[in-house]
Every structure is written in structure tokens, then in C-alpha cells.
Amino acid sequence: MTSSLTIQRPDDWHVHLRDGAILRAVLPETARHFGRALIMPNLLPPMVTLQDAKAYRLRILDALPEGADFTPLMTLYLTENTDAKDVKAAYASGMVNAVKLYPAGATTNSASGVADINNVSQVLEVMSEIGMPLCVHGEVTDPEVDIFDREARFIDTVLAPLRRRFPGLRIVLEHVTTKQGVEFVQNSNANLAATITTHHLILDRNDIFKGGIRPHYYCLPIAKRALHRAALRRAATSGDKRFFLGTDSAPHLDPTKESACGCAGIFSASNTMACLAQVFEDENALPKLEAFTSLSGPAFYGLAPNPGTLTLTKGTALPPLAPIATDDGPITVFDPGFPLCWHVNT
Ligand code: NCD
Ligand code: ZN
């Protein structure tokens, strides 16, 4: 039995850090284990321009604990008014690594997103030319479509046509949750990759309703049937370079989740690596953890792996983590539903 594992320092290719008091409270949780993270731009108002991203990046750097070794990689929030020249300048600056497509109304703070993908063709053409990745929230927003079918429908009606129209565009299907999504990526080429979250490797849709409604397991895309979770586990542990970690750690203050109309988002930055080590051990795939968390993501984004390492050691079960305290209130940490025995040393 493996009881210790050393891997290159991991990266998180999809994280929400928010701003202000929440940023200050959650950033140390991400910076503790991850060398870099791709920062989602869905603030209110969203981070649309290079100027917005630069200012947000400085607020992140300013909120970093003393001595932290962490690099934020920024994204731009795509709107129907996005200026292709600004996108090009952002990529050339080296500070912005991707553009994020939110179908308007798909998730938290997505009202300024794209209603009709045909209205952003010029930007997508420029991105194809310069090789800049498009990160996609892959769900249709039609309320007539069942919430559990929205990703599969998006693949058929939006992603597949988009791939045909822009074969040179590099796309990441963010937080893939379905067998259909996994297979679509597997059957594509190296221009299409997918991130997988920690919680979607652990939860299936029954967990949201186990013994009562569990607001801290509500996120978008929503967790699917166990057979989809199994497909995600196979993809994550396969070593296929097109699947890598994006935690989608998405903090919301507890009162906004434990409410009659709770927000979508699961906060997992604090214990993601311990959760993943257990999942990979359960899948007899611990040697594949490094590719998933530390190698395949940088390879897709054209970056070298982080220089440092991280060591995981199997020990006694750790006590569950207390909620993160922010000046605005507490944020509950993801409960994987099993004891965490992997201790993370940096
Ligand atoms: C995210 C958030 O809270 O910003 N929520 C979520 O459920 N994942 C938005 C997103 O990534 O969809
Ligand atoms: Zn997200």
C-alpha cells in the first residue's frame, strides 16, 4: 500500500476567488497547495476587459499572505460587446490566459454573458488565430430543458457546431459532469480539453437529497447520476492529457446557501488535494494523480509544470474542517462524506 506520494506542485484550472473580504479569506486556502490558478471573472460587475483583469490581479496579489508562492492566471468574461483587439492585447500581456464563455443566465453572475454565440464570432476568430483558449460553461439555459440534461444538450446544440465552425479554436469544457461530455472530449482532438472538479468525482445527484436537502452540495452544473460520476472518475484517472483539475471552488457565505433559494457553488479549496488523493487511491490510480493535478493542465495552457513539489502522506483521519471565517460571515468547506486520511505537506 502506498503511504506517501510526492508530486509536482498542482494548479487549479478553474477557481472563484471573489473579491474583498471573501477574497482575503479564501485566497490563502488556494495558495497553500496550488502554485497557480485560473481565476474566474464572474464578479459583479464582471471582469470583461484587460484593464479589469489587471486591476483584479493586483487585488489578488495584494490579498496574498506574506511569502506565499502563488501566481493568479486571469480570464476575461466574454460578452457580446467584447472587443477582439482588447482580447488580443490581454493574451499578449501574458497576464490573461483565457476567455470565459458563460451562456447568459446559466449560473452565478452570468447575466452579462453571451445570449447568441453568433454574436461573438469575431472574437472567436481572433482567439483561434492567436491560440488563446476559450473556457466554456457548457450548459444550455432554456428553462424547458431538464436541469440534468443541460450539459448533454449544450454539447449537441452549441459545442459540436462551435467546434465545426472554429476547428482551430482551443476550448476547455469546464467542470464536465456527464458521460456524454467525457466521450465528446475523448472523440475530439488536442484542441478540446475538459476540467473536472473534485466534488463531481465524489458526489452523485442522490447526495444532494440524502436524508434531507443539502444546500452545500448544490452547484452548477448539478451533480448527475452515479454512472456519470463513474465516467468522470475513469477520465480523471486515465492519464489522458485532455482531462485535468479545475476545482470550481466557489465560495458563498453560508446564509446565502442555507436559504429558501440557495446559491450554486461548492467551496473545496481547503481539502481538494486530500479528497483527490482518496479518490485516486480508491480507483487504484495514485500514480495518475500528478498528471491530473500538475502536468496535463500546464501542458494544455503551454506552461511548464510548477517547480516545487507537494507530498501527500496517508495517516490518521483528520477532523472535519471548520467553516472559513470571513469578515462577512462563515463559508462551509466541502464535506466529501468520507474520512480524509491523506495529509498534505508543502
Ligand atoms: C459558480 C459560482 O458560484 O460562481 N457556481 C457553481 O455552482 N459552480 C459559477 C460556475 O462556475 O458555474
Ligand atoms: Zn465555476
mmCIF file of C-alpha atoms and ligand atoms in Angstrom:
data_model
loop_
_atom_site.group_PDB
_atom_site.id
_atom_site.type_symbol
_atom_site.label_atom_id
_atom_site.label_comp_id
_atom_site.label_asym_id
_atom_site.label_seq_id
_atom_site.Cartn_x
_atom_site.Cartn_y
_atom_site.Cartn_z
ATOM 1 C CA MET A 1 0.000 0.000 0.000
ATOM 2 C CA THR A 2 1.343 3.449 -0.943
ATOM 3 C CA SER A 3 1.510 5.638 2.136
ATOM 4 C CA SER A 4 3.354 8.625 0.710
ATOM 5 C CA LEU A 5 3.306 10.324 -2.656
ATOM 6 C CA THR A 6 5.303 13.301 -3.915
ATOM 7 C CA ILE A 7 4.036 15.179 -6.969
ATOM 8 C CA GLN A 8 4.872 18.407 -8.766
ATOM 9 C CA ARG A 9 3.029 21.296 -7.125
ATOM 10 C CA PRO A 10 -0.527 21.295 -8.514
ATOM 11 C CA ASP A 11 -2.514 24.006 -10.303
ATOM 12 C CA ASP A 12 -6.234 24.714 -10.148
ATOM 13 C CA TRP A 13 -7.555 25.451 -13.645
ATOM 14 C CA HIS A 14 -10.926 26.840 -12.505
ATOM 15 C CA VAL A 15 -11.438 28.722 -9.260
ATOM 16 C CA HIS A 16 -13.634 31.529 -7.941
ATOM 17 C CA LEU A 17 -11.841 33.838 -5.516
ATOM 18 C CA ARG A 18 -14.454 36.638 -5.433
ATOM 19 C CA ASP A 19 -13.305 39.990 -4.025
ATOM 20 C CA GLY A 20 -12.987 41.958 -0.778
ATOM 21 C CA ALA A 21 -13.454 40.056 2.494
ATOM 22 C CA ILE A 22 -14.144 36.713 0.786
ATOM 23 C CA LEU A 23 -11.057 37.029 -1.422
ATOM 24 C CA ARG A 24 -8.882 37.717 1.612
ATOM 25 C CA ALA A 25 -10.300 34.688 3.436
ATOM 26 C CA VAL A 26 -10.288 32.111 0.628
ATOM 27 C CA LEU A 27 -7.113 33.019 -1.266
ATOM 28 C CA PRO A 28 -4.770 31.533 1.394
ATOM 29 C CA GLU A 29 -6.700 28.247 1.084
ATOM 30 C CA THR A 30 -5.925 28.025 -2.638
ATOM 31 C CA ALA A 31 -2.378 29.426 -2.378
ATOM 32 C CA ARG A 32 -1.425 26.859 0.290
ATOM 33 C CA HIS A 33 -1.395 23.896 -2.106
ATOM 34 C CA PHE A 34 -1.640 25.334 -5.621
ATOM 35 C CA GLY A 35 1.177 27.110 -7.453
ATOM 36 C CA ARG A 36 -1.183 28.766 -9.918
ATOM 37 C CA ALA A 37 -4.903 29.017 -10.518
ATOM 38 C CA LEU A 38 -7.070 30.182 -13.375
ATOM 39 C CA ILE A 39 -9.280 32.839 -11.804
ATOM 40 C CA MET A 40 -12.895 33.029 -12.944
ATOM 41 C CA PRO A 41 -14.127 36.509 -13.914
ATOM 42 C CA ASN A 42 -17.785 36.314 -12.782
ATOM 43 C CA LEU A 43 -17.673 39.169 -10.291
ATOM 44 C CA LEU A 44 -20.357 41.831 -10.134
ATOM 45 C CA PRO A 45 -19.708 43.673 -12.417
ATOM 46 C CA PRO A 46 -17.776 41.043 -14.411
ATOM 47 C CA MET A 47 -14.090 41.304 -15.395
ATOM 48 C CA VAL A 48 -14.530 41.996 -19.085
ATOM 49 C CA THR A 49 -11.503 43.963 -20.255
ATOM 50 C CA LEU A 50 -7.739 43.700 -19.908
ATOM 51 C CA GLN A 51 -7.969 46.737 -17.637
ATOM 52 C CA ASP A 52 -10.467 44.907 -15.361
ATOM 53 C CA ALA A 53 -8.269 41.803 -15.258
ATOM 54 C CA LYS A 54 -5.137 43.803 -14.442
ATOM 55 C CA ALA A 55 -6.846 45.593 -11.565
ATOM 56 C CA TYR A 56 -8.354 42.352 -10.212
ATOM 57 C CA ARG A 57 -4.972 40.625 -10.477
ATOM 58 C CA LEU A 58 -3.423 43.364 -8.336
ATOM 59 C CA ARG A 59 -6.172 42.977 -5.720
ATOM 60 C CA ILE A 60 -5.416 39.235 -5.629
ATOM 61 C CA LEU A 61 -1.663 39.772 -5.284
ATOM 62 C CA ASP A 62 -2.365 42.295 -2.551
ATOM 63 C CA ALA A 63 -4.512 39.766 -0.647
ATOM 64 C CA LEU A 64 -1.818 37.044 -0.738
ATOM 65 C CA PRO A 65 -0.350 36.048 2.615
ATOM 66 C CA GLU A 66 3.243 37.157 3.198
ATOM 67 C CA GLY A 67 5.698 34.799 1.492
ATOM 68 C CA ALA A 68 3.050 32.872 -0.480
ATOM 69 C CA ASP A 69 4.281 31.416 -3.758
ATOM 70 C CA PHE A 70 1.216 31.728 -5.963
ATOM 71 C CA THR A 71 0.510 33.117 -9.429
ATOM 72 C CA PRO A 72 -3.019 34.092 -10.459
ATOM 73 C CA LEU A 73 -3.763 33.424 -14.124
ATOM 74 C CA MET A 74 -6.542 35.700 -15.279
ATOM 75 C CA THR A 75 -9.560 35.223 -17.551
ATOM 76 C CA LEU A 76 -11.814 37.677 -19.365
ATOM 77 C CA TYR A 77 -15.594 37.389 -19.171
ATOM 78 C CA LEU A 78 -16.914 37.193 -22.724
ATOM 79 C CA THR A 79 -19.844 39.487 -23.549
ATOM 80 C CA GLU A 80 -21.482 40.293 -26.849
ATOM 81 C CA ASN A 81 -19.674 43.656 -26.696
ATOM 82 C CA THR A 82 -16.194 42.251 -26.068
ATOM 83 C CA ASP A 83 -13.579 43.943 -28.233
ATOM 84 C CA ALA A 84 -11.410 41.449 -30.154
ATOM 85 C CA LYS A 85 -8.445 43.858 -30.056
ATOM 86 C CA ASP A 86 -8.614 44.046 -26.258
ATOM 87 C CA VAL A 87 -8.692 40.232 -26.075
ATOM 88 C CA LYS A 88 -5.602 40.049 -28.285
ATOM 89 C CA ALA A 89 -3.794 42.631 -26.164
ATOM 90 C CA ALA A 90 -4.791 40.748 -22.996
ATOM 91 C CA TYR A 91 -3.294 37.482 -24.247
ATOM 92 C CA ALA A 92 -0.146 39.267 -25.452
ATOM 93 C CA SER A 93 0.270 40.826 -21.981
ATOM 94 C CA GLY A 94 0.945 37.347 -20.561
ATOM 95 C CA MET A 95 -1.341 38.142 -17.607
ATOM 96 C CA VAL A 96 -4.545 36.798 -19.146
ATOM 97 C CA ASN A 97 -4.580 33.142 -20.191
ATOM 98 C CA ALA A 98 -8.135 32.519 -21.369
ATOM 99 C CA VAL A 99 -11.568 33.919 -22.141
ATOM 100 C CA LYS A 100 -14.604 32.546 -20.299
ATOM 101 C CA LEU A 101 -17.910 31.930 -22.046
ATOM 102 C CA TYR A 102 -20.976 31.981 -19.814
ATOM 103 C CA PRO A 103 -24.215 31.400 -21.687
ATOM 104 C CA ALA A 104 -26.359 34.292 -20.368
ATOM 105 C CA GLY A 105 -28.273 33.094 -17.299
ATOM 106 C CA ALA A 106 -26.506 29.713 -16.961
ATOM 107 C CA THR A 107 -25.078 30.183 -13.463
ATOM 108 C CA THR A 108 -23.999 32.589 -10.697
ATOM 109 C CA ASN A 109 -23.376 36.114 -12.070
ATOM 110 C CA SER A 110 -23.832 35.147 -15.720
ATOM 111 C CA ALA A 111 -26.434 37.755 -16.693
ATOM 112 C CA SER A 112 -23.872 39.675 -18.794
ATOM 113 C CA GLY A 113 -22.880 36.509 -20.663
ATOM 114 C CA VAL A 114 -23.494 35.528 -24.261
ATOM 115 C CA ALA A 115 -27.098 35.060 -25.424
ATOM 116 C CA ASP A 116 -26.194 34.150 -29.012
ATOM 117 C CA ILE A 117 -22.801 32.643 -29.777
ATOM 118 C CA ASN A 118 -23.007 34.006 -33.338
ATOM 119 C CA ASN A 119 -22.589 37.489 -31.889
ATOM 120 C CA VAL A 120 -19.037 36.761 -30.722
ATOM 121 C CA SER A 121 -17.642 35.260 -33.950
ATOM 122 C CA GLN A 122 -15.072 37.995 -34.446
ATOM 123 C CA VAL A 123 -13.562 37.429 -31.004
ATOM 124 C CA LEU A 124 -13.514 33.650 -31.530
ATOM 125 C CA GLU A 125 -11.759 34.096 -34.882
ATOM 126 C CA VAL A 126 -9.029 36.178 -33.283
ATOM 127 C CA MET A 127 -8.668 33.669 -30.434
ATOM 128 C CA SER A 128 -8.269 30.812 -32.950
ATOM 129 C CA GLU A 129 -5.551 32.784 -34.733
ATOM 130 C CA ILE A 130 -3.544 33.500 -31.596
ATOM 131 C CA GLY A 131 -4.183 30.126 -29.886
ATOM 132 C CA MET A 132 -5.931 31.620 -26.867
ATOM 133 C CA PRO A 133 -8.165 29.094 -25.042
ATOM 134 C CA LEU A 134 -11.911 29.580 -24.610
ATOM 135 C CA CYS A 135 -13.200 28.189 -21.306
ATOM 136 C CA VAL A 136 -16.821 27.201 -21.670
ATOM 137 C CA HIS A 137 -19.585 26.827 -19.100
ATOM 138 C CA GLY A 138 -21.303 24.040 -21.030
ATOM 139 C CA GLU A 139 -24.992 24.223 -20.224
ATOM 140 C CA VAL A 140 -27.945 25.410 -22.271
ATOM 141 C CA THR A 141 -30.123 27.932 -20.493
ATOM 142 C CA ASP A 142 -33.520 27.047 -21.981
ATOM 143 C CA PRO A 143 -35.729 26.514 -18.893
ATOM 144 C CA GLU A 144 -37.662 23.897 -20.875
ATOM 145 C CA VAL A 145 -34.594 21.651 -20.827
ATOM 146 C CA ASP A 146 -34.361 19.472 -17.718
ATOM 147 C CA ILE A 147 -31.552 20.667 -15.421
ATOM 148 C CA PHE A 148 -29.893 17.222 -15.572
ATOM 149 C CA ASP A 149 -29.851 17.326 -19.409
ATOM 150 C CA ARG A 150 -28.484 20.835 -19.905
ATOM 151 C CA GLU A 151 -24.856 19.812 -20.400
ATOM 152 C CA ALA A 152 -25.597 16.998 -22.845
ATOM 153 C CA ARG A 153 -27.917 19.321 -24.788
ATOM 154 C CA PHE A 154 -25.226 22.022 -24.885
ATOM 155 C CA ILE A 155 -22.755 19.578 -26.383
ATOM 156 C CA ASP A 156 -25.126 18.666 -29.215
ATOM 157 C CA THR A 157 -26.550 22.090 -29.946
ATOM 158 C CA VAL A 158 -23.721 24.514 -29.132
ATOM 159 C CA LEU A 159 -20.336 22.849 -28.617
ATOM 160 C CA ALA A 160 -20.375 20.461 -31.578
ATOM 161 C CA PRO A 161 -21.386 23.226 -34.058
ATOM 162 C CA LEU A 162 -18.832 25.581 -32.476
ATOM 163 C CA ARG A 163 -16.073 23.002 -32.954
ATOM 164 C CA ARG A 164 -17.084 22.568 -36.610
ATOM 165 C CA ARG A 165 -17.117 26.312 -37.198
ATOM 166 C CA PHE A 166 -13.838 27.021 -35.391
ATOM 167 C CA PRO A 167 -11.795 23.813 -35.631
ATOM 168 C CA GLY A 168 -8.640 25.731 -34.705
ATOM 169 C CA LEU A 169 -10.157 27.251 -31.554
ATOM 170 C CA ARG A 170 -8.729 25.747 -28.356
ATOM 171 C CA ILE A 171 -11.615 25.011 -25.996
ATOM 172 C CA VAL A 172 -11.915 23.777 -22.410
ATOM 173 C CA LEU A 173 -15.251 22.240 -21.486
ATOM 174 C CA GLU A 174 -15.263 23.429 -17.892
ATOM 175 C CA HIS A 175 -16.437 21.239 -14.993
ATOM 176 C CA VAL A 176 -17.614 18.385 -17.218
ATOM 177 C CA THR A 177 -20.261 16.325 -15.406
ATOM 178 C CA THR A 178 -21.581 13.781 -17.906
ATOM 179 C CA LYS A 179 -20.565 10.639 -19.767
ATOM 180 C CA GLN A 180 -21.610 12.464 -22.956
ATOM 181 C CA GLY A 181 -19.182 15.298 -22.170
ATOM 182 C CA VAL A 182 -16.333 12.894 -21.425
ATOM 183 C CA GLU A 183 -16.944 10.963 -24.639
ATOM 184 C CA PHE A 184 -17.196 14.126 -26.707
ATOM 185 C CA VAL A 185 -13.743 15.174 -25.494
ATOM 186 C CA GLN A 186 -12.299 11.679 -25.986
ATOM 187 C CA ASN A 187 -13.562 11.638 -29.567
ATOM 188 C CA SER A 188 -12.133 15.089 -30.359
ATOM 189 C CA ASN A 189 -8.548 16.218 -30.913
ATOM 190 C CA ALA A 190 -5.996 18.039 -28.762
ATOM 191 C CA ASN A 191 -7.831 21.369 -29.285
ATOM 192 C CA LEU A 192 -10.541 20.259 -26.860
ATOM 193 C CA ALA A 193 -9.890 19.549 -23.188
ATOM 194 C CA ALA A 194 -12.057 19.412 -20.072
ATOM 195 C CA THR A 195 -11.652 20.286 -16.438
ATOM 196 C CA ILE A 196 -13.136 18.032 -13.762
ATOM 197 C CA THR A 197 -13.983 19.222 -10.257
ATOM 198 C CA THR A 198 -13.204 17.424 -7.035
ATOM 199 C CA HIS A 199 -16.840 17.347 -5.945
ATOM 200 C CA HIS A 200 -18.103 15.853 -9.218
ATOM 201 C CA LEU A 201 -15.684 12.949 -8.701
ATOM 202 C CA ILE A 202 -17.284 12.351 -5.301
ATOM 203 C CA LEU A 203 -20.975 13.305 -5.419
ATOM 204 C CA ASP A 204 -23.794 11.896 -7.438
ATOM 205 C CA ARG A 205 -27.219 13.507 -7.562
ATOM 206 C CA ASN A 206 -28.582 11.417 -4.701
ATOM 207 C CA ASP A 207 -26.118 13.047 -2.313
ATOM 208 C CA ILE A 208 -27.947 16.375 -2.755
ATOM 209 C CA PHE A 209 -31.044 14.836 -1.147
ATOM 210 C CA LYS A 210 -29.585 12.327 1.321
ATOM 211 C CA GLY A 211 -31.785 12.464 4.437
ATOM 212 C CA GLY A 212 -32.915 15.997 3.553
ATOM 213 C CA ILE A 213 -31.885 18.772 1.193
ATOM 214 C CA ARG A 214 -28.159 19.525 1.278
ATOM 215 C CA PRO A 215 -27.539 23.067 0.102
ATOM 216 C CA HIS A 216 -23.761 22.684 0.339
ATOM 217 C CA TYR A 217 -23.916 20.021 -2.388
ATOM 218 C CA TYR A 218 -25.780 22.311 -4.785
ATOM 219 C CA CYS A 219 -23.627 23.564 -7.631
ATOM 220 C CA LEU A 220 -23.856 24.118 -11.362
ATOM 221 C CA PRO A 221 -23.605 22.047 -13.394
ATOM 222 C CA ILE A 222 -25.589 19.953 -10.924
ATOM 223 C CA ALA A 223 -24.193 16.526 -9.930
ATOM 224 C CA LYS A 224 -25.576 13.773 -12.179
ATOM 225 C CA ARG A 225 -26.300 10.023 -11.858
ATOM 226 C CA ALA A 226 -23.666 7.642 -10.474
ATOM 227 C CA LEU A 227 -22.908 6.341 -13.975
ATOM 228 C CA HIS A 228 -21.743 9.831 -14.971
ATOM 229 C CA ARG A 229 -19.568 10.100 -11.880
ATOM 230 C CA ALA A 230 -18.010 6.762 -12.856
ATOM 231 C CA ALA A 231 -17.213 8.144 -16.337
ATOM 232 C CA LEU A 232 -15.597 11.217 -14.759
ATOM 233 C CA ARG A 233 -13.518 9.022 -12.449
ATOM 234 C CA ARG A 234 -12.314 6.926 -15.382
ATOM 235 C CA ALA A 235 -11.379 10.057 -17.355
ATOM 236 C CA ALA A 236 -9.598 11.752 -14.434
ATOM 237 C CA THR A 237 -7.561 8.659 -13.579
ATOM 238 C CA SER A 238 -6.840 7.649 -17.200
ATOM 239 C CA GLY A 239 -3.760 9.813 -17.683
ATOM 240 C CA ASP A 240 -5.396 11.294 -20.834
ATOM 241 C CA LYS A 241 -3.849 14.775 -21.019
ATOM 242 C CA ARG A 242 -7.144 16.349 -22.074
ATOM 243 C CA PHE A 243 -8.633 15.928 -18.581
ATOM 244 C CA PHE A 244 -7.241 17.993 -15.740
ATOM 245 C CA LEU A 245 -8.252 19.521 -12.405
ATOM 246 C CA GLY A 246 -10.391 22.629 -12.160
ATOM 247 C CA THR A 247 -11.880 22.582 -8.668
ATOM 248 C CA ASP A 248 -14.598 25.162 -9.391
ATOM 249 C CA SER A 249 -14.194 26.006 -5.723
ATOM 250 C CA ALA A 250 -16.943 28.630 -5.496
ATOM 251 C CA PRO A 251 -17.369 30.253 -2.073
ATOM 252 C CA HIS A 252 -20.711 31.670 -0.980
ATOM 253 C CA LEU A 253 -21.450 32.903 2.547
ATOM 254 C CA ASP A 254 -23.397 30.233 4.463
ATOM 255 C CA PRO A 255 -26.609 32.287 4.852
ATOM 256 C CA THR A 256 -26.820 32.644 1.050
ATOM 257 C CA LYS A 257 -26.594 28.867 0.617
ATOM 258 C CA GLU A 258 -28.746 27.841 3.580
ATOM 259 C CA SER A 259 -31.716 29.794 2.314
ATOM 260 C CA ALA A 260 -35.106 29.302 0.661
ATOM 261 C CA CYS A 261 -33.343 29.962 -2.656
ATOM 262 C CA GLY A 262 -29.738 28.981 -2.121
ATOM 263 C CA CYS A 263 -26.793 29.921 -4.363
ATOM 264 C CA ALA A 264 -24.988 27.378 -6.532
ATOM 265 C CA GLY A 265 -21.361 26.689 -5.676
ATOM 266 C CA ILE A 266 -19.235 24.372 -3.524
ATOM 267 C CA PHE A 267 -16.174 25.606 -1.648
ATOM 268 C CA SER A 268 -13.479 22.929 -1.811
ATOM 269 C CA ALA A 269 -10.160 24.794 -1.959
ATOM 270 C CA SER A 270 -9.123 23.756 1.566
ATOM 271 C CA ASN A 271 -9.370 19.980 1.236
ATOM 272 C CA THR A 272 -9.332 19.304 -2.503
ATOM 273 C CA MET A 273 -5.932 17.604 -2.582
ATOM 274 C CA ALA A 274 -6.785 15.318 0.356
ATOM 275 C CA CYS A 275 -10.111 14.415 -1.293
ATOM 276 C CA LEU A 276 -8.454 13.700 -4.634
ATOM 277 C CA ALA A 277 -5.758 11.502 -3.126
ATOM 278 C CA GLN A 278 -8.516 9.360 -1.576
ATOM 279 C CA VAL A 279 -10.473 9.185 -4.854
ATOM 280 C CA PHE A 280 -7.359 8.181 -6.810
ATOM 281 C CA GLU A 281 -6.422 5.618 -4.158
ATOM 282 C CA ASP A 282 -9.945 4.159 -4.307
ATOM 283 C CA GLU A 283 -9.544 3.896 -8.098
ATOM 284 C CA ASN A 284 -6.119 2.223 -7.721
ATOM 285 C CA ALA A 285 -4.702 5.146 -9.659
ATOM 286 C CA LEU A 286 -2.493 7.109 -7.262
ATOM 287 C CA PRO A 287 0.350 7.195 -9.835
ATOM 288 C CA LYS A 288 -2.019 9.127 -12.161
ATOM 289 C CA LEU A 289 -2.791 11.886 -9.652
ATOM 290 C CA GLU A 290 0.179 14.020 -10.704
ATOM 291 C CA ALA A 291 -0.851 14.108 -14.364
ATOM 292 C CA PHE A 292 -4.363 15.196 -13.403
ATOM 293 C CA THR A 293 -3.420 17.899 -10.890
ATOM 294 C CA SER A 294 0.010 19.086 -12.002
ATOM 295 C CA LEU A 295 1.049 18.142 -15.562
ATOM 296 C CA SER A 296 -1.812 17.962 -18.063
ATOM 297 C CA GLY A 297 -3.212 21.427 -17.288
ATOM 298 C CA PRO A 298 0.059 23.305 -17.822
ATOM 299 C CA ALA A 299 0.665 21.269 -20.995
ATOM 300 C CA PHE A 300 -2.681 22.437 -22.426
ATOM 301 C CA TYR A 301 -2.035 26.058 -21.440
ATOM 302 C CA GLY A 302 1.508 25.951 -22.847
ATOM 303 C CA LEU A 303 3.219 26.403 -19.484
ATOM 304 C CA ALA A 304 5.871 24.424 -17.658
ATOM 305 C CA PRO A 305 4.811 22.487 -14.554
ATOM 306 C CA ASN A 306 5.397 24.282 -11.254
ATOM 307 C CA PRO A 307 8.956 23.959 -9.947
ATOM 308 C CA GLY A 308 8.083 22.852 -6.392
ATOM 309 C CA THR A 309 6.584 19.622 -5.096
ATOM 310 C CA LEU A 310 3.822 18.603 -2.733
ATOM 311 C CA THR A 311 3.880 15.464 -0.585
ATOM 312 C CA LEU A 312 0.801 13.546 0.489
ATOM 313 C CA THR A 313 1.093 11.095 3.378
ATOM 314 C CA LYS A 314 -1.533 8.617 4.482
ATOM 315 C CA GLY A 315 -2.177 8.840 8.227
ATOM 316 C CA THR A 316 -4.973 9.002 10.738
ATOM 317 C CA ALA A 317 -8.343 10.507 9.821
ATOM 318 C CA LEU A 318 -8.259 14.293 10.021
ATOM 319 C CA PRO A 319 -11.025 16.098 11.906
ATOM 320 C CA PRO A 320 -13.559 17.792 9.584
ATOM 321 C CA LEU A 321 -12.576 21.370 8.732
ATOM 322 C CA ALA A 322 -14.374 24.244 10.425
ATOM 323 C CA PRO A 323 -16.042 26.809 8.150
ATOM 324 C CA ILE A 324 -13.713 29.516 6.866
ATOM 325 C CA ALA A 325 -14.302 32.763 8.775
ATOM 326 C CA THR A 326 -14.567 35.907 6.656
ATOM 327 C CA ASP A 327 -15.369 39.443 7.798
ATOM 328 C CA ASP A 328 -18.726 38.962 6.082
ATOM 329 C CA GLY A 329 -19.571 35.577 7.652
ATOM 330 C CA PRO A 330 -18.676 31.867 7.506
ATOM 331 C CA ILE A 331 -18.120 29.686 4.411
ATOM 332 C CA THR A 332 -18.635 25.940 4.837
ATOM 333 C CA VAL A 333 -15.923 23.686 3.420
ATOM 334 C CA PHE A 334 -16.902 20.748 1.177
ATOM 335 C CA ASP A 335 -17.655 17.574 3.152
ATOM 336 C CA PRO A 336 -16.669 14.610 0.976
ATOM 337 C CA GLY A 337 -18.729 12.238 3.127
ATOM 338 C CA PHE A 338 -15.743 10.031 3.982
ATOM 339 C CA PRO A 339 -12.844 10.471 6.392
ATOM 340 C CA LEU A 340 -9.814 12.273 4.984
ATOM 341 C CA CYS A 341 -6.651 10.368 5.831
ATOM 342 C CA TRP A 342 -4.277 11.962 3.315
ATOM 343 C CA HIS A 343 -2.218 14.713 4.956
ATOM 344 C CA VAL A 344 -0.807 17.347 2.621
ATOM 345 C CA ASN A 345 2.659 18.761 3.268
ATOM 346 C CA THR A 346 4.051 21.580 1.187
HETATM 347 C C1 NCD B 1 -20.107 29.193 -9.651
HETATM 348 C C2 NCD B 1 -20.107 30.458 -8.795
HETATM 349 O O1 NCD B 1 -20.650 30.417 -7.687
HETATM 350 O O2 NCD B 1 -19.548 31.475 -9.224
HETATM 351 N N1 NCD B 1 -21.114 28.295 -9.142
HETATM 352 C C3 NCD B 1 -21.160 26.958 -9.318
HETATM 353 O O3 NCD B 1 -22.139 26.340 -8.899
HETATM 354 N N2 NCD B 1 -20.192 26.308 -9.914
HETATM 355 C C4 NCD B 1 -20.310 29.546 -11.068
HETATM 356 C C5 NCD B 1 -19.991 28.435 -12.036
HETATM 357 O O4 NCD B 1 -18.836 28.076 -12.214
HETATM 358 O O5 NCD B 1 -20.923 27.904 -12.632
HETATM 359 ZN ZN ZN B 2 -17.031 27.960 -11.805
#
